[in-house]
Every structure is written in structure tokens, then in C-alpha cells.
XYZ file of C-alpha atoms in Angstrom:
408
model
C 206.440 147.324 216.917
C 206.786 150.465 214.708
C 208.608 149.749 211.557
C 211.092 153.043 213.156
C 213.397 152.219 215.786
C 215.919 154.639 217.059
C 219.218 153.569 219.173
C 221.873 155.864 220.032
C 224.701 156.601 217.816
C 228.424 154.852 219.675
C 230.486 158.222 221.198
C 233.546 157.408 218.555
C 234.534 161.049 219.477
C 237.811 161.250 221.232
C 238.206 164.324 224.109
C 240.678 166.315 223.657
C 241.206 167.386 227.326
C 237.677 169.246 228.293
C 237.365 170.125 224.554
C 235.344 168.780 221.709
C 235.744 169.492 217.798
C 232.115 170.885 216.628
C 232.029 168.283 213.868
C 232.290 165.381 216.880
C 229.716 167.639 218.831
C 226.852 166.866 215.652
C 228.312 163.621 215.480
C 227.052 163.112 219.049
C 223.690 164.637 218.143
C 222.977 162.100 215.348
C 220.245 159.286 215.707
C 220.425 156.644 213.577
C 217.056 155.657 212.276
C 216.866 151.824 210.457
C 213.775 151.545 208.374
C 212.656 148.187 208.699
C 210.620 147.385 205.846
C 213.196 148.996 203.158
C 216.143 147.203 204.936
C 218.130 149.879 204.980
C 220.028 152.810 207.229
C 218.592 156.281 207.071
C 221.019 159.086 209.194
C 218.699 161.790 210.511
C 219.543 164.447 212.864
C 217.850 165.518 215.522
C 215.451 168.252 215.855
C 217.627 171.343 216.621
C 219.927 170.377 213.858
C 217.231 169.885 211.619
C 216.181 173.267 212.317
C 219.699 174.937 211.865
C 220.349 172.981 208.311
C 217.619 174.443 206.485
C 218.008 177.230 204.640
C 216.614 180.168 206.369
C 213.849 182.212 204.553
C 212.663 186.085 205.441
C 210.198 184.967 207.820
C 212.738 183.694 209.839
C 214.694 187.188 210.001
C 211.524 189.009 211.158
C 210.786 186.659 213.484
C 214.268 187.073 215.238
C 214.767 190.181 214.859
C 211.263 190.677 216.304
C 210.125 192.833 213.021
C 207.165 191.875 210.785
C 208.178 190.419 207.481
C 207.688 193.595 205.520
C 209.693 195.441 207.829
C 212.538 193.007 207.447
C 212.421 193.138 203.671
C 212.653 196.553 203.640
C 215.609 196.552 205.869
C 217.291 194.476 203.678
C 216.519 196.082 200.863
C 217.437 199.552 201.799
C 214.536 201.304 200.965
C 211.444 202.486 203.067
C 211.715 204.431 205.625
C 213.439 201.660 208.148
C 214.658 203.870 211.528
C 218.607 202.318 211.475
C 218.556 200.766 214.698
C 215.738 198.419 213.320
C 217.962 197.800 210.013
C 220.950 197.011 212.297
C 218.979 194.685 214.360
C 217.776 192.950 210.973
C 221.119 192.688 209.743
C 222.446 191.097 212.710
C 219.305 188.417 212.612
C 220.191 188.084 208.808
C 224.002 187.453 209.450
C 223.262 185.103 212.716
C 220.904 182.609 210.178
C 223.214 182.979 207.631
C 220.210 184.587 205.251
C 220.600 184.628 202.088
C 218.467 186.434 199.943
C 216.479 184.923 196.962
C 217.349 187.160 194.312
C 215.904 185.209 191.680
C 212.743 185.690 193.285
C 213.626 189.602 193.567
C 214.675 189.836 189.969
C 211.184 187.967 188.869
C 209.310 191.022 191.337
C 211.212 194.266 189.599
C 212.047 192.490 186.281
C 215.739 193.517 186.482
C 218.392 190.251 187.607
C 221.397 192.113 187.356
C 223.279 189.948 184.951
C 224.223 189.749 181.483
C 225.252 186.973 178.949
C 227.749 187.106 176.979
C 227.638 184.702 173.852
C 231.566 184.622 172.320
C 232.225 182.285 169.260
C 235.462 180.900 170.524
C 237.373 179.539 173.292
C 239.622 181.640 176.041
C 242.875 180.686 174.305
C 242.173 183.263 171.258
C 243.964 186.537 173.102
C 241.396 189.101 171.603
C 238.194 187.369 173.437
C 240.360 186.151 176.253
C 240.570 190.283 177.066
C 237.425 191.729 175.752
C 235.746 189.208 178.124
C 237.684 190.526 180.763
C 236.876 194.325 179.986
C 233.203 193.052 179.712
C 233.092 191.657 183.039
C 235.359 194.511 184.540
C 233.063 197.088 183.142
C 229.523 194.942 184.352
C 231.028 194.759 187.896
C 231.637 198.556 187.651
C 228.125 198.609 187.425
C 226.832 195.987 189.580
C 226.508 193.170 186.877
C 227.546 189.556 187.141
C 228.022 188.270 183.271
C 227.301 184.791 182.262
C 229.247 183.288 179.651
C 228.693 181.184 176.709
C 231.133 179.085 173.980
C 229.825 178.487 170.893
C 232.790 177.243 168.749
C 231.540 179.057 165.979
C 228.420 176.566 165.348
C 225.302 178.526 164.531
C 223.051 175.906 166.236
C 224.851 175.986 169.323
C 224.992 179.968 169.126
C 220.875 179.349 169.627
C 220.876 177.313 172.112
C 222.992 179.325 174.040
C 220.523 182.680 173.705
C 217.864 180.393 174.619
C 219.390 179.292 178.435
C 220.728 182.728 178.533
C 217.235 184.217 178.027
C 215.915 181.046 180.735
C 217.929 182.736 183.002
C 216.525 185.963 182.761
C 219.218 188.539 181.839
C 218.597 192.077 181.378
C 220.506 191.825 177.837
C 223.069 190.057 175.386
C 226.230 190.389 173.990
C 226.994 188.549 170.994
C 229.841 187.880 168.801
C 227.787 186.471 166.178
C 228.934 182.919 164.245
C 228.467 182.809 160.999
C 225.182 181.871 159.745
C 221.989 182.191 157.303
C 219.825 182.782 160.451
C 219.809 184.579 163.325
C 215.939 184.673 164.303
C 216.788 183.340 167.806
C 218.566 186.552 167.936
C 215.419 188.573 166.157
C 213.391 186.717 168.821
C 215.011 188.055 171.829
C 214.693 191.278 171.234
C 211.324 191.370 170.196
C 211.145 189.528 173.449
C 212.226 192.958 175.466
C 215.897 191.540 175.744
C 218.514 194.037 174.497
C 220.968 192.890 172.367
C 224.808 194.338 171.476
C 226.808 192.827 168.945
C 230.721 193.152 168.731
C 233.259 192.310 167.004
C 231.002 191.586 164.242
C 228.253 193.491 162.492
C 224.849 191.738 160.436
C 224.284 193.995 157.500
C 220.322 194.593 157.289
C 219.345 193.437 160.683
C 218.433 196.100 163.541
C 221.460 195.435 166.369
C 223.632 198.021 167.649
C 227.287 196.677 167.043
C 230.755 197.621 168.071
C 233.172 196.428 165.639
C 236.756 198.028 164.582
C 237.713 199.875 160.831
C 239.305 196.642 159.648
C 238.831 197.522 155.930
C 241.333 200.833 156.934
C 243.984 198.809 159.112
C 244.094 196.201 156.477
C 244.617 199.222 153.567
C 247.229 200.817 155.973
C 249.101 197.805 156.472
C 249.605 197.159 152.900
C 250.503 200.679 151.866
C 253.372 200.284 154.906
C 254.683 197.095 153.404
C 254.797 199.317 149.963
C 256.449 201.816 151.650
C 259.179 199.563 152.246
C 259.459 198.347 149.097
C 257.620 195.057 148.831
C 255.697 194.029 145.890
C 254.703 190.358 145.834
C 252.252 189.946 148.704
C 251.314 186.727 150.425
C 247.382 186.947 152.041
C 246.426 183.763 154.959
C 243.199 184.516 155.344
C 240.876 182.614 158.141
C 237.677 181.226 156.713
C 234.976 178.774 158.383
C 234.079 177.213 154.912
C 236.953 178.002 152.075
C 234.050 176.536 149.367
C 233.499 178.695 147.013
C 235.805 181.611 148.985
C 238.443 183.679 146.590
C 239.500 187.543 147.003
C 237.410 188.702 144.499
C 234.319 186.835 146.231
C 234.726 186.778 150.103
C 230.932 186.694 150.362
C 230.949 183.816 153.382
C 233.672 185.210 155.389
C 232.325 186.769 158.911
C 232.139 191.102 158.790
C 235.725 191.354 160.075
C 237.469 189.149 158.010
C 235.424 190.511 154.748
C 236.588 193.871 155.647
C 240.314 192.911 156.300
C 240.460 191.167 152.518
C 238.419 194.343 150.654
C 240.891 196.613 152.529
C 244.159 194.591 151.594
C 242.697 194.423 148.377
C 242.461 197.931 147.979
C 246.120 198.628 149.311
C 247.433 196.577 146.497
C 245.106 197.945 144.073
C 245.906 201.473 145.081
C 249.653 200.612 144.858
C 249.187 198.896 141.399
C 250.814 195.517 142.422
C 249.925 193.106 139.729
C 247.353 190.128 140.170
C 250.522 187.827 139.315
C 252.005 189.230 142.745
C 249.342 188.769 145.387
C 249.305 185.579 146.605
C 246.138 184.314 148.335
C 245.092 182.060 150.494
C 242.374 180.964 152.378
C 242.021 178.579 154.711
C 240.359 176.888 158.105
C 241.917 178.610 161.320
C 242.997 175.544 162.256
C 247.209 174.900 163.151
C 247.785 171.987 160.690
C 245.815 173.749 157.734
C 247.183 177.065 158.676
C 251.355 175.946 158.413
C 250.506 173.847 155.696
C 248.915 177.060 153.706
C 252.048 179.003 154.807
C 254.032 176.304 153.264
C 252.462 176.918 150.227
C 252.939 180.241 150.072
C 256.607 179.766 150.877
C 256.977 177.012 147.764
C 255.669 179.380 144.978
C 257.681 180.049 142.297
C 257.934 183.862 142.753
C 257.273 183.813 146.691
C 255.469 186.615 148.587
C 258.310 188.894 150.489
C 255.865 189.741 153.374
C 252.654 187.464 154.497
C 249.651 189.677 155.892
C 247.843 187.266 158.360
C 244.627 187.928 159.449
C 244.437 186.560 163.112
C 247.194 185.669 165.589
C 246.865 182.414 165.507
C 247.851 182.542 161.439
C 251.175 184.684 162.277
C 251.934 181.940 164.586
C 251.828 179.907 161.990
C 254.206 181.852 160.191
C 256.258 182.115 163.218
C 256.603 177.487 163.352
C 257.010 177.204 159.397
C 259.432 179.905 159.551
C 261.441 178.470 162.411
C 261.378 174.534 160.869
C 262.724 176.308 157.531
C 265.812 178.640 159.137
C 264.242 181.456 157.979
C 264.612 185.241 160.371
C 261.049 186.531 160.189
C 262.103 190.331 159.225
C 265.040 189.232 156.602
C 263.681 186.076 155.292
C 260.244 186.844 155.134
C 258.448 189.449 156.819
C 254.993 189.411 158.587
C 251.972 191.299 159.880
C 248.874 190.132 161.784
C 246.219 191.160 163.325
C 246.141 192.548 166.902
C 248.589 193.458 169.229
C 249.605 190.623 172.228
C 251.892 190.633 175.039
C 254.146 188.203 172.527
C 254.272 190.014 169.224
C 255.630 193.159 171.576
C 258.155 190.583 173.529
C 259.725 187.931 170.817
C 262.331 189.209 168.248
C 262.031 190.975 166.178
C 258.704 192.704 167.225
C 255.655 191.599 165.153
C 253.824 194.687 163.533
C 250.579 194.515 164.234
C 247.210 196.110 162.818
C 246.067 197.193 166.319
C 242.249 196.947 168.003
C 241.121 198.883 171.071
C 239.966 195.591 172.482
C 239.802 197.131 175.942
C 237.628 199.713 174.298
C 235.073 197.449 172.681
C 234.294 195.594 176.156
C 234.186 198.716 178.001
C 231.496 200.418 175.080
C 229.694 197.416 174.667
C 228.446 196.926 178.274
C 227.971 200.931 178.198
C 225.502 200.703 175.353
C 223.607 197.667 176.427
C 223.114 199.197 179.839
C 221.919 202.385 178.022
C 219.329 200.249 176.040
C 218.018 198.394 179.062
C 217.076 201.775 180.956
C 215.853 203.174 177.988
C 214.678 200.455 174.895
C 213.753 202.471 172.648
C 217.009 203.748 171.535
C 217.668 203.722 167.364
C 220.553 201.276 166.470
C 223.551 202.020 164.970
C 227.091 200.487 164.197
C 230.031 202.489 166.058
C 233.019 202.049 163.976
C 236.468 202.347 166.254
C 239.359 203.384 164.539
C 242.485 200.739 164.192
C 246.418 201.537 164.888
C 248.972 200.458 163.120
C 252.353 199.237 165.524
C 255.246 199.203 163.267
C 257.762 196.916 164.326
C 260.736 195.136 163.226
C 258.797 192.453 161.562
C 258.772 194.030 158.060
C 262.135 194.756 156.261
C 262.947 197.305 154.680
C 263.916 196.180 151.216
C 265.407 199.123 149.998
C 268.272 198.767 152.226
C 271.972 197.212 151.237
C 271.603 193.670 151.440
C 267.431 193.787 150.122
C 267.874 194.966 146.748
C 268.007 191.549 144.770
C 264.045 190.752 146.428
């Protein structure tokens, strides 16, 4: 006896009238196969369903459609000289198989996959990456790219990893908001690989990538002249920093580009205003909640306190916003604040947080703009595009030289 035996499946399909469901129609189709010498139950289906569950390649397009291969491919592919009743007729073969196109395969035959990674340094709950991701992947589609998108948590070795799938997947080019590191030769590597690469948000002095980053050193000086303007002249400074070893205002040496730009610009808006070491109160530490209220605690505490806190993220000034709360104290009379970026919540709360503004929207849009630019043509000369910042004046700040302010 052969070690196969088949035996019709049961009918367990109940009629409906004359009418069958098409899932109890395969079920009636089904063979059940029992593999003696394994002791066990294989299901197969029968020839014609066999034939309709596997994936249908090219060939099997021509062949319908009656074309050769090449002709179908063509069709397809829009290009040739196809007469359009033959690239209907292929069409219709396509959509009746339910073809799908291999366009890995494609991609590995004109060396172009459509796609680009993205490789961000934080997750989606950080506002300013939540929507330059989205104007990355709004401006991509625009062109016909799909983006792929990497976390690294700020982790340098995970950063690597991530260029290295990215580049196993073959995209045309990169976009990378670097972490902070001592090495970046998997990023070196890639482009001398062919792969474009466009940095934002954060620039690597002495290494050749085009980046698009914003004037932070300016919006930081700007802010600090405003709060000057308005009479304030003990300053509080919560600055983010990935390692606070080793970190001060006078050596901000391992903070990332934009953060090192912020500090030497509210540096320079104190020193321009001649407010005395005594008065600026600094701070850094991890952007992390517990270490960031517990920093803004400290700040509060101090003998002479800061009248206004300059935060350098949002997730500081929120921060700010909790120790403020637990303490009774009206952010704009109490104490007075100003972060960094503009979000649907520092416009909505009261009072309005002022802001040091980014064109976020901006740096998406430019950055898939350049890198496109560099994959049609590689051999363009880098550069670092510097976008100008805005400051939003809100009610955040008080105005200390008003009735009621004059004792601060």
C-alpha cells in the first residue's frame, strides 16, 4: 500500500438555499492526505487550488494575456513602444492573477528602489521628530518615495546598526539625525559606498555631510536679550545633556550641535547684557522627567532664584510647567519660562509659552529635496544650510517693570 492515502474531506458545509459561501466551496475542494510513516495529518488542496495560491510571476501574465514575456514587462512598465490595446489586455491578465510585481528584483536591475531611511535619535512622542518625520514622508511621497524608519534612542551602536539594515535594504539614500558619538565611520562608509547621506537637525563639524540644522546660537541670543528687555536679570539655564560628566557653560564640549549652539548663544545674550556670573544659574542635566523636575527644583531653591528659566527642549518646559503647578506658582508672575519650539500646547495652555521657533516643516521638506538632488547627481559639494529661527513672544515672560514686578 502507498504510505499516501487520500479519503474525501466530510461536506460540514451547510446550503444556504441553492447558495454556497466561497470559503465552504474550497472547503469542499480539500483532500486530506495522512502520511503514514510520520503519523501525522497533512491538508493539501487540490490541483486547481494549488495553482490559484501561488503567487503569480510575469510569465504567467504573458502567457494569459497571450504576449511574450518581454512584451508583458514592458506593458507593465510603461515604456517601449507597447500599442495600448496590448497594455490594456496585460493589465487586465495582471489584475485577474492578482500580479504583483517584484520590485525588489526591479530595483536590483536599474539600481534605484525608491525608498529612503530615515535614522531619528528618538521616539515619536518628542513633537519636533514626531512632525519632521511627517514632512519627510509627505515630501518622499510627493516624489514617489516610501521612507523607512529607524529609532535609535540616542545609542551610537544602535545608530550603526540601523545604517547597516537600512543600507541591506537597498535605499537610494539616508537621513540622519546623528546621536552623539566619537565615531561615525558606519556613516563615512555609506557614502563611500554610493549611498547619499543628509543630516538634520544636527551638524558633524569636519566630516563631509550636507546638513540642515536651524540658527540655534541666534534664537538662544534673541531669547535672552527679550527676557532683558523685560527687565530680568538672574537667569535660570535647564539644559539637556546625554552625559552631564564633565559638562559646565563654559565647556559644553559633549553636548550634540544644537544644544552647544543654544548654551554659546544664551551665553552670549547674558554676556552682551552684562548680567553677572553670580546671576546665571545653570544647569545641566539628563532629558529625563524625574532628573529634569528635580533640576527645576533646584533652581527654584537657590538663594537668589532665577526670575525666568530658558529650557532647551519641550520636554524641560514641561518640567517647569509640573514643578510649577505642585508649588502654586503662575508661570508668567511667579516665574517665567521659554523653551524651545513651538507645539500645538505652548500656543493653547495659559498663559502662552514663548517659544524660540524652528521651521520644522521646512527642514523635512529641504532635507528630502537635497538628498534627492544628490542621488541624481552625486557629485554635488556639501554644505551646511543654516535656517533662520523665530522668536513667538507670548505671555509666558513678565514684564517686570510693571506695578506689582518691581521688588524682583
Amino acid at each position: 500500500m502507498s504510505p499516501l492515502t487520500t479519503s474525501p474531506v466530510r461536506d460540514r458545509s451547510r446550503k444556504l438555499g441553492n447558495i454556497y459561501s466561497p470559503v465552504q466551496e474550497t472547503f469542499m475542494q480539500v483532500r486530506r492526505v495522512t502520511v503514514r510513516s510520520r503519523k501525522c495529518e497533512v491538508i493539501l488542496p487540490d490541483e486547481d487550488v494549488t495553482q490559484a495560491a501561488h503567487s503569480p510571476t510575469i510569465v504567467d501574465v504573458a502567457t494569459r494575456a497571450g504576449v511574450s514575456r518581454a512584451t508583458a514587462s514592458r506593458a507593465l512598465g510603461h515604456y517601449g513602444r507597447i500599442a495600448p490595446a496590448t497594455i490594456k489586455r496585460v493589465e487586465q491578465a495582471a489584475e485577474a492573477l492578482g500580479y504583483r510585481p517584484n520590485e525588489l528584483a526591479r530595483a536590483m536591475r536599474i539600481g534605484i528602489t525608491k525608498t529612503i531611511g530615515l535614522v531619528i535619535i528618538t521616539d515619536f512622542t518628542n513633537a519636533f521628530f514626531d512632525r519632521v518625520t511627517k514632512a519627510i514622508v509627505d515630501e518622499a511621497k510627493l516624489h514617489g518615495y516610501q521612507v523607512l524608519i529607524t529609532n535609535t534612542d540616542e545609542d551610537s551602536e544602535i545608530e550603526r546598526q540601523a545604517v547597516e539594515t537600512l543600507l541591506e535594504k537597498q535605499v537610494d539614500g539616508l537621513i540622519v539625525v546623528p546621536s552623539l558619538s566619537k565615531n561615525y565611520d558606519h556613516l563615512g562608509a555609506a557614502k563611500l559606498g554610493g549611498r547619499p547621506i543628509m543630516l538634520i537637525d544636527r551638524r558633524l563639524d569636519n566630516l563631509p555631510f550636507t546638513a540642515i540644522i536651524t540658527d540655534d546660537f541666534a534664537g538662544a541670543q534673541n531669547a535672552v536679550r527679550h527676557a532683558i528687555s523685560l527687565g530680568h536679570k538672574r537667569l535660570g539655564f535647564l539644559i539637556s545633556a546625554a552625559s552631564v560628566e564633565n559638562v559646565t557653560a563654559q565647556r559644553p564640549a559633549e553636548l550634540v550641535s544644537t544644544v552647544f549652539d543654544r548654551t554659546e548663544g544664551f551665553l552670549r545674550g547674558a554676556f552682551d547684557a552684562g548680567i553677572k556670573r553670580s546671576d546665571q544659574h545653570w544647569i545641566f542635566c539628563e532629558d529625563e522627567p524625574k532628573s529634569s523636575e528635580a533640576a527645576v527644583a533646584s533652581l527654584l531653591d537657590r538663594p537668589n532664584p532665577p526670575t525666568i528659566i530658558f529650557t532647551s527642549n519641550n520636554d524641560m518646559a514641561l518640567a517647569v510647567l509640573k514643578v510649577a503647578g505642585n508649588r502654586r506658582l503662575t508661570i508668567g508672575r511667579d516665574i517665567s519660562l521659554v523653551t524651545v519650539d513651538d507645539s500645538q500646547w505652548a500656543a493653547a495652555i495659559v498663559p502662552g509659552i514663548t517659544v524660540i521657533a524652528r521651521p520644522v516643516e521646512e527642514i523635512g521638506r529641504l532635507a528630502v529635496q537635497r538628498l534627492l538632488s544628490e542621488i541624481a547627481d552625486p557629485g554635488q559639494p556639501t554644505e551646511i544650510v543654516v535656517l533662520p529661527t523665530t522668536l513667538i513672544a507670548r505671555d509666558s515672560v513678565a514684564n517686570l517693570y510693571l506695578e506689582g514686578f518691581r521688588s524682583s
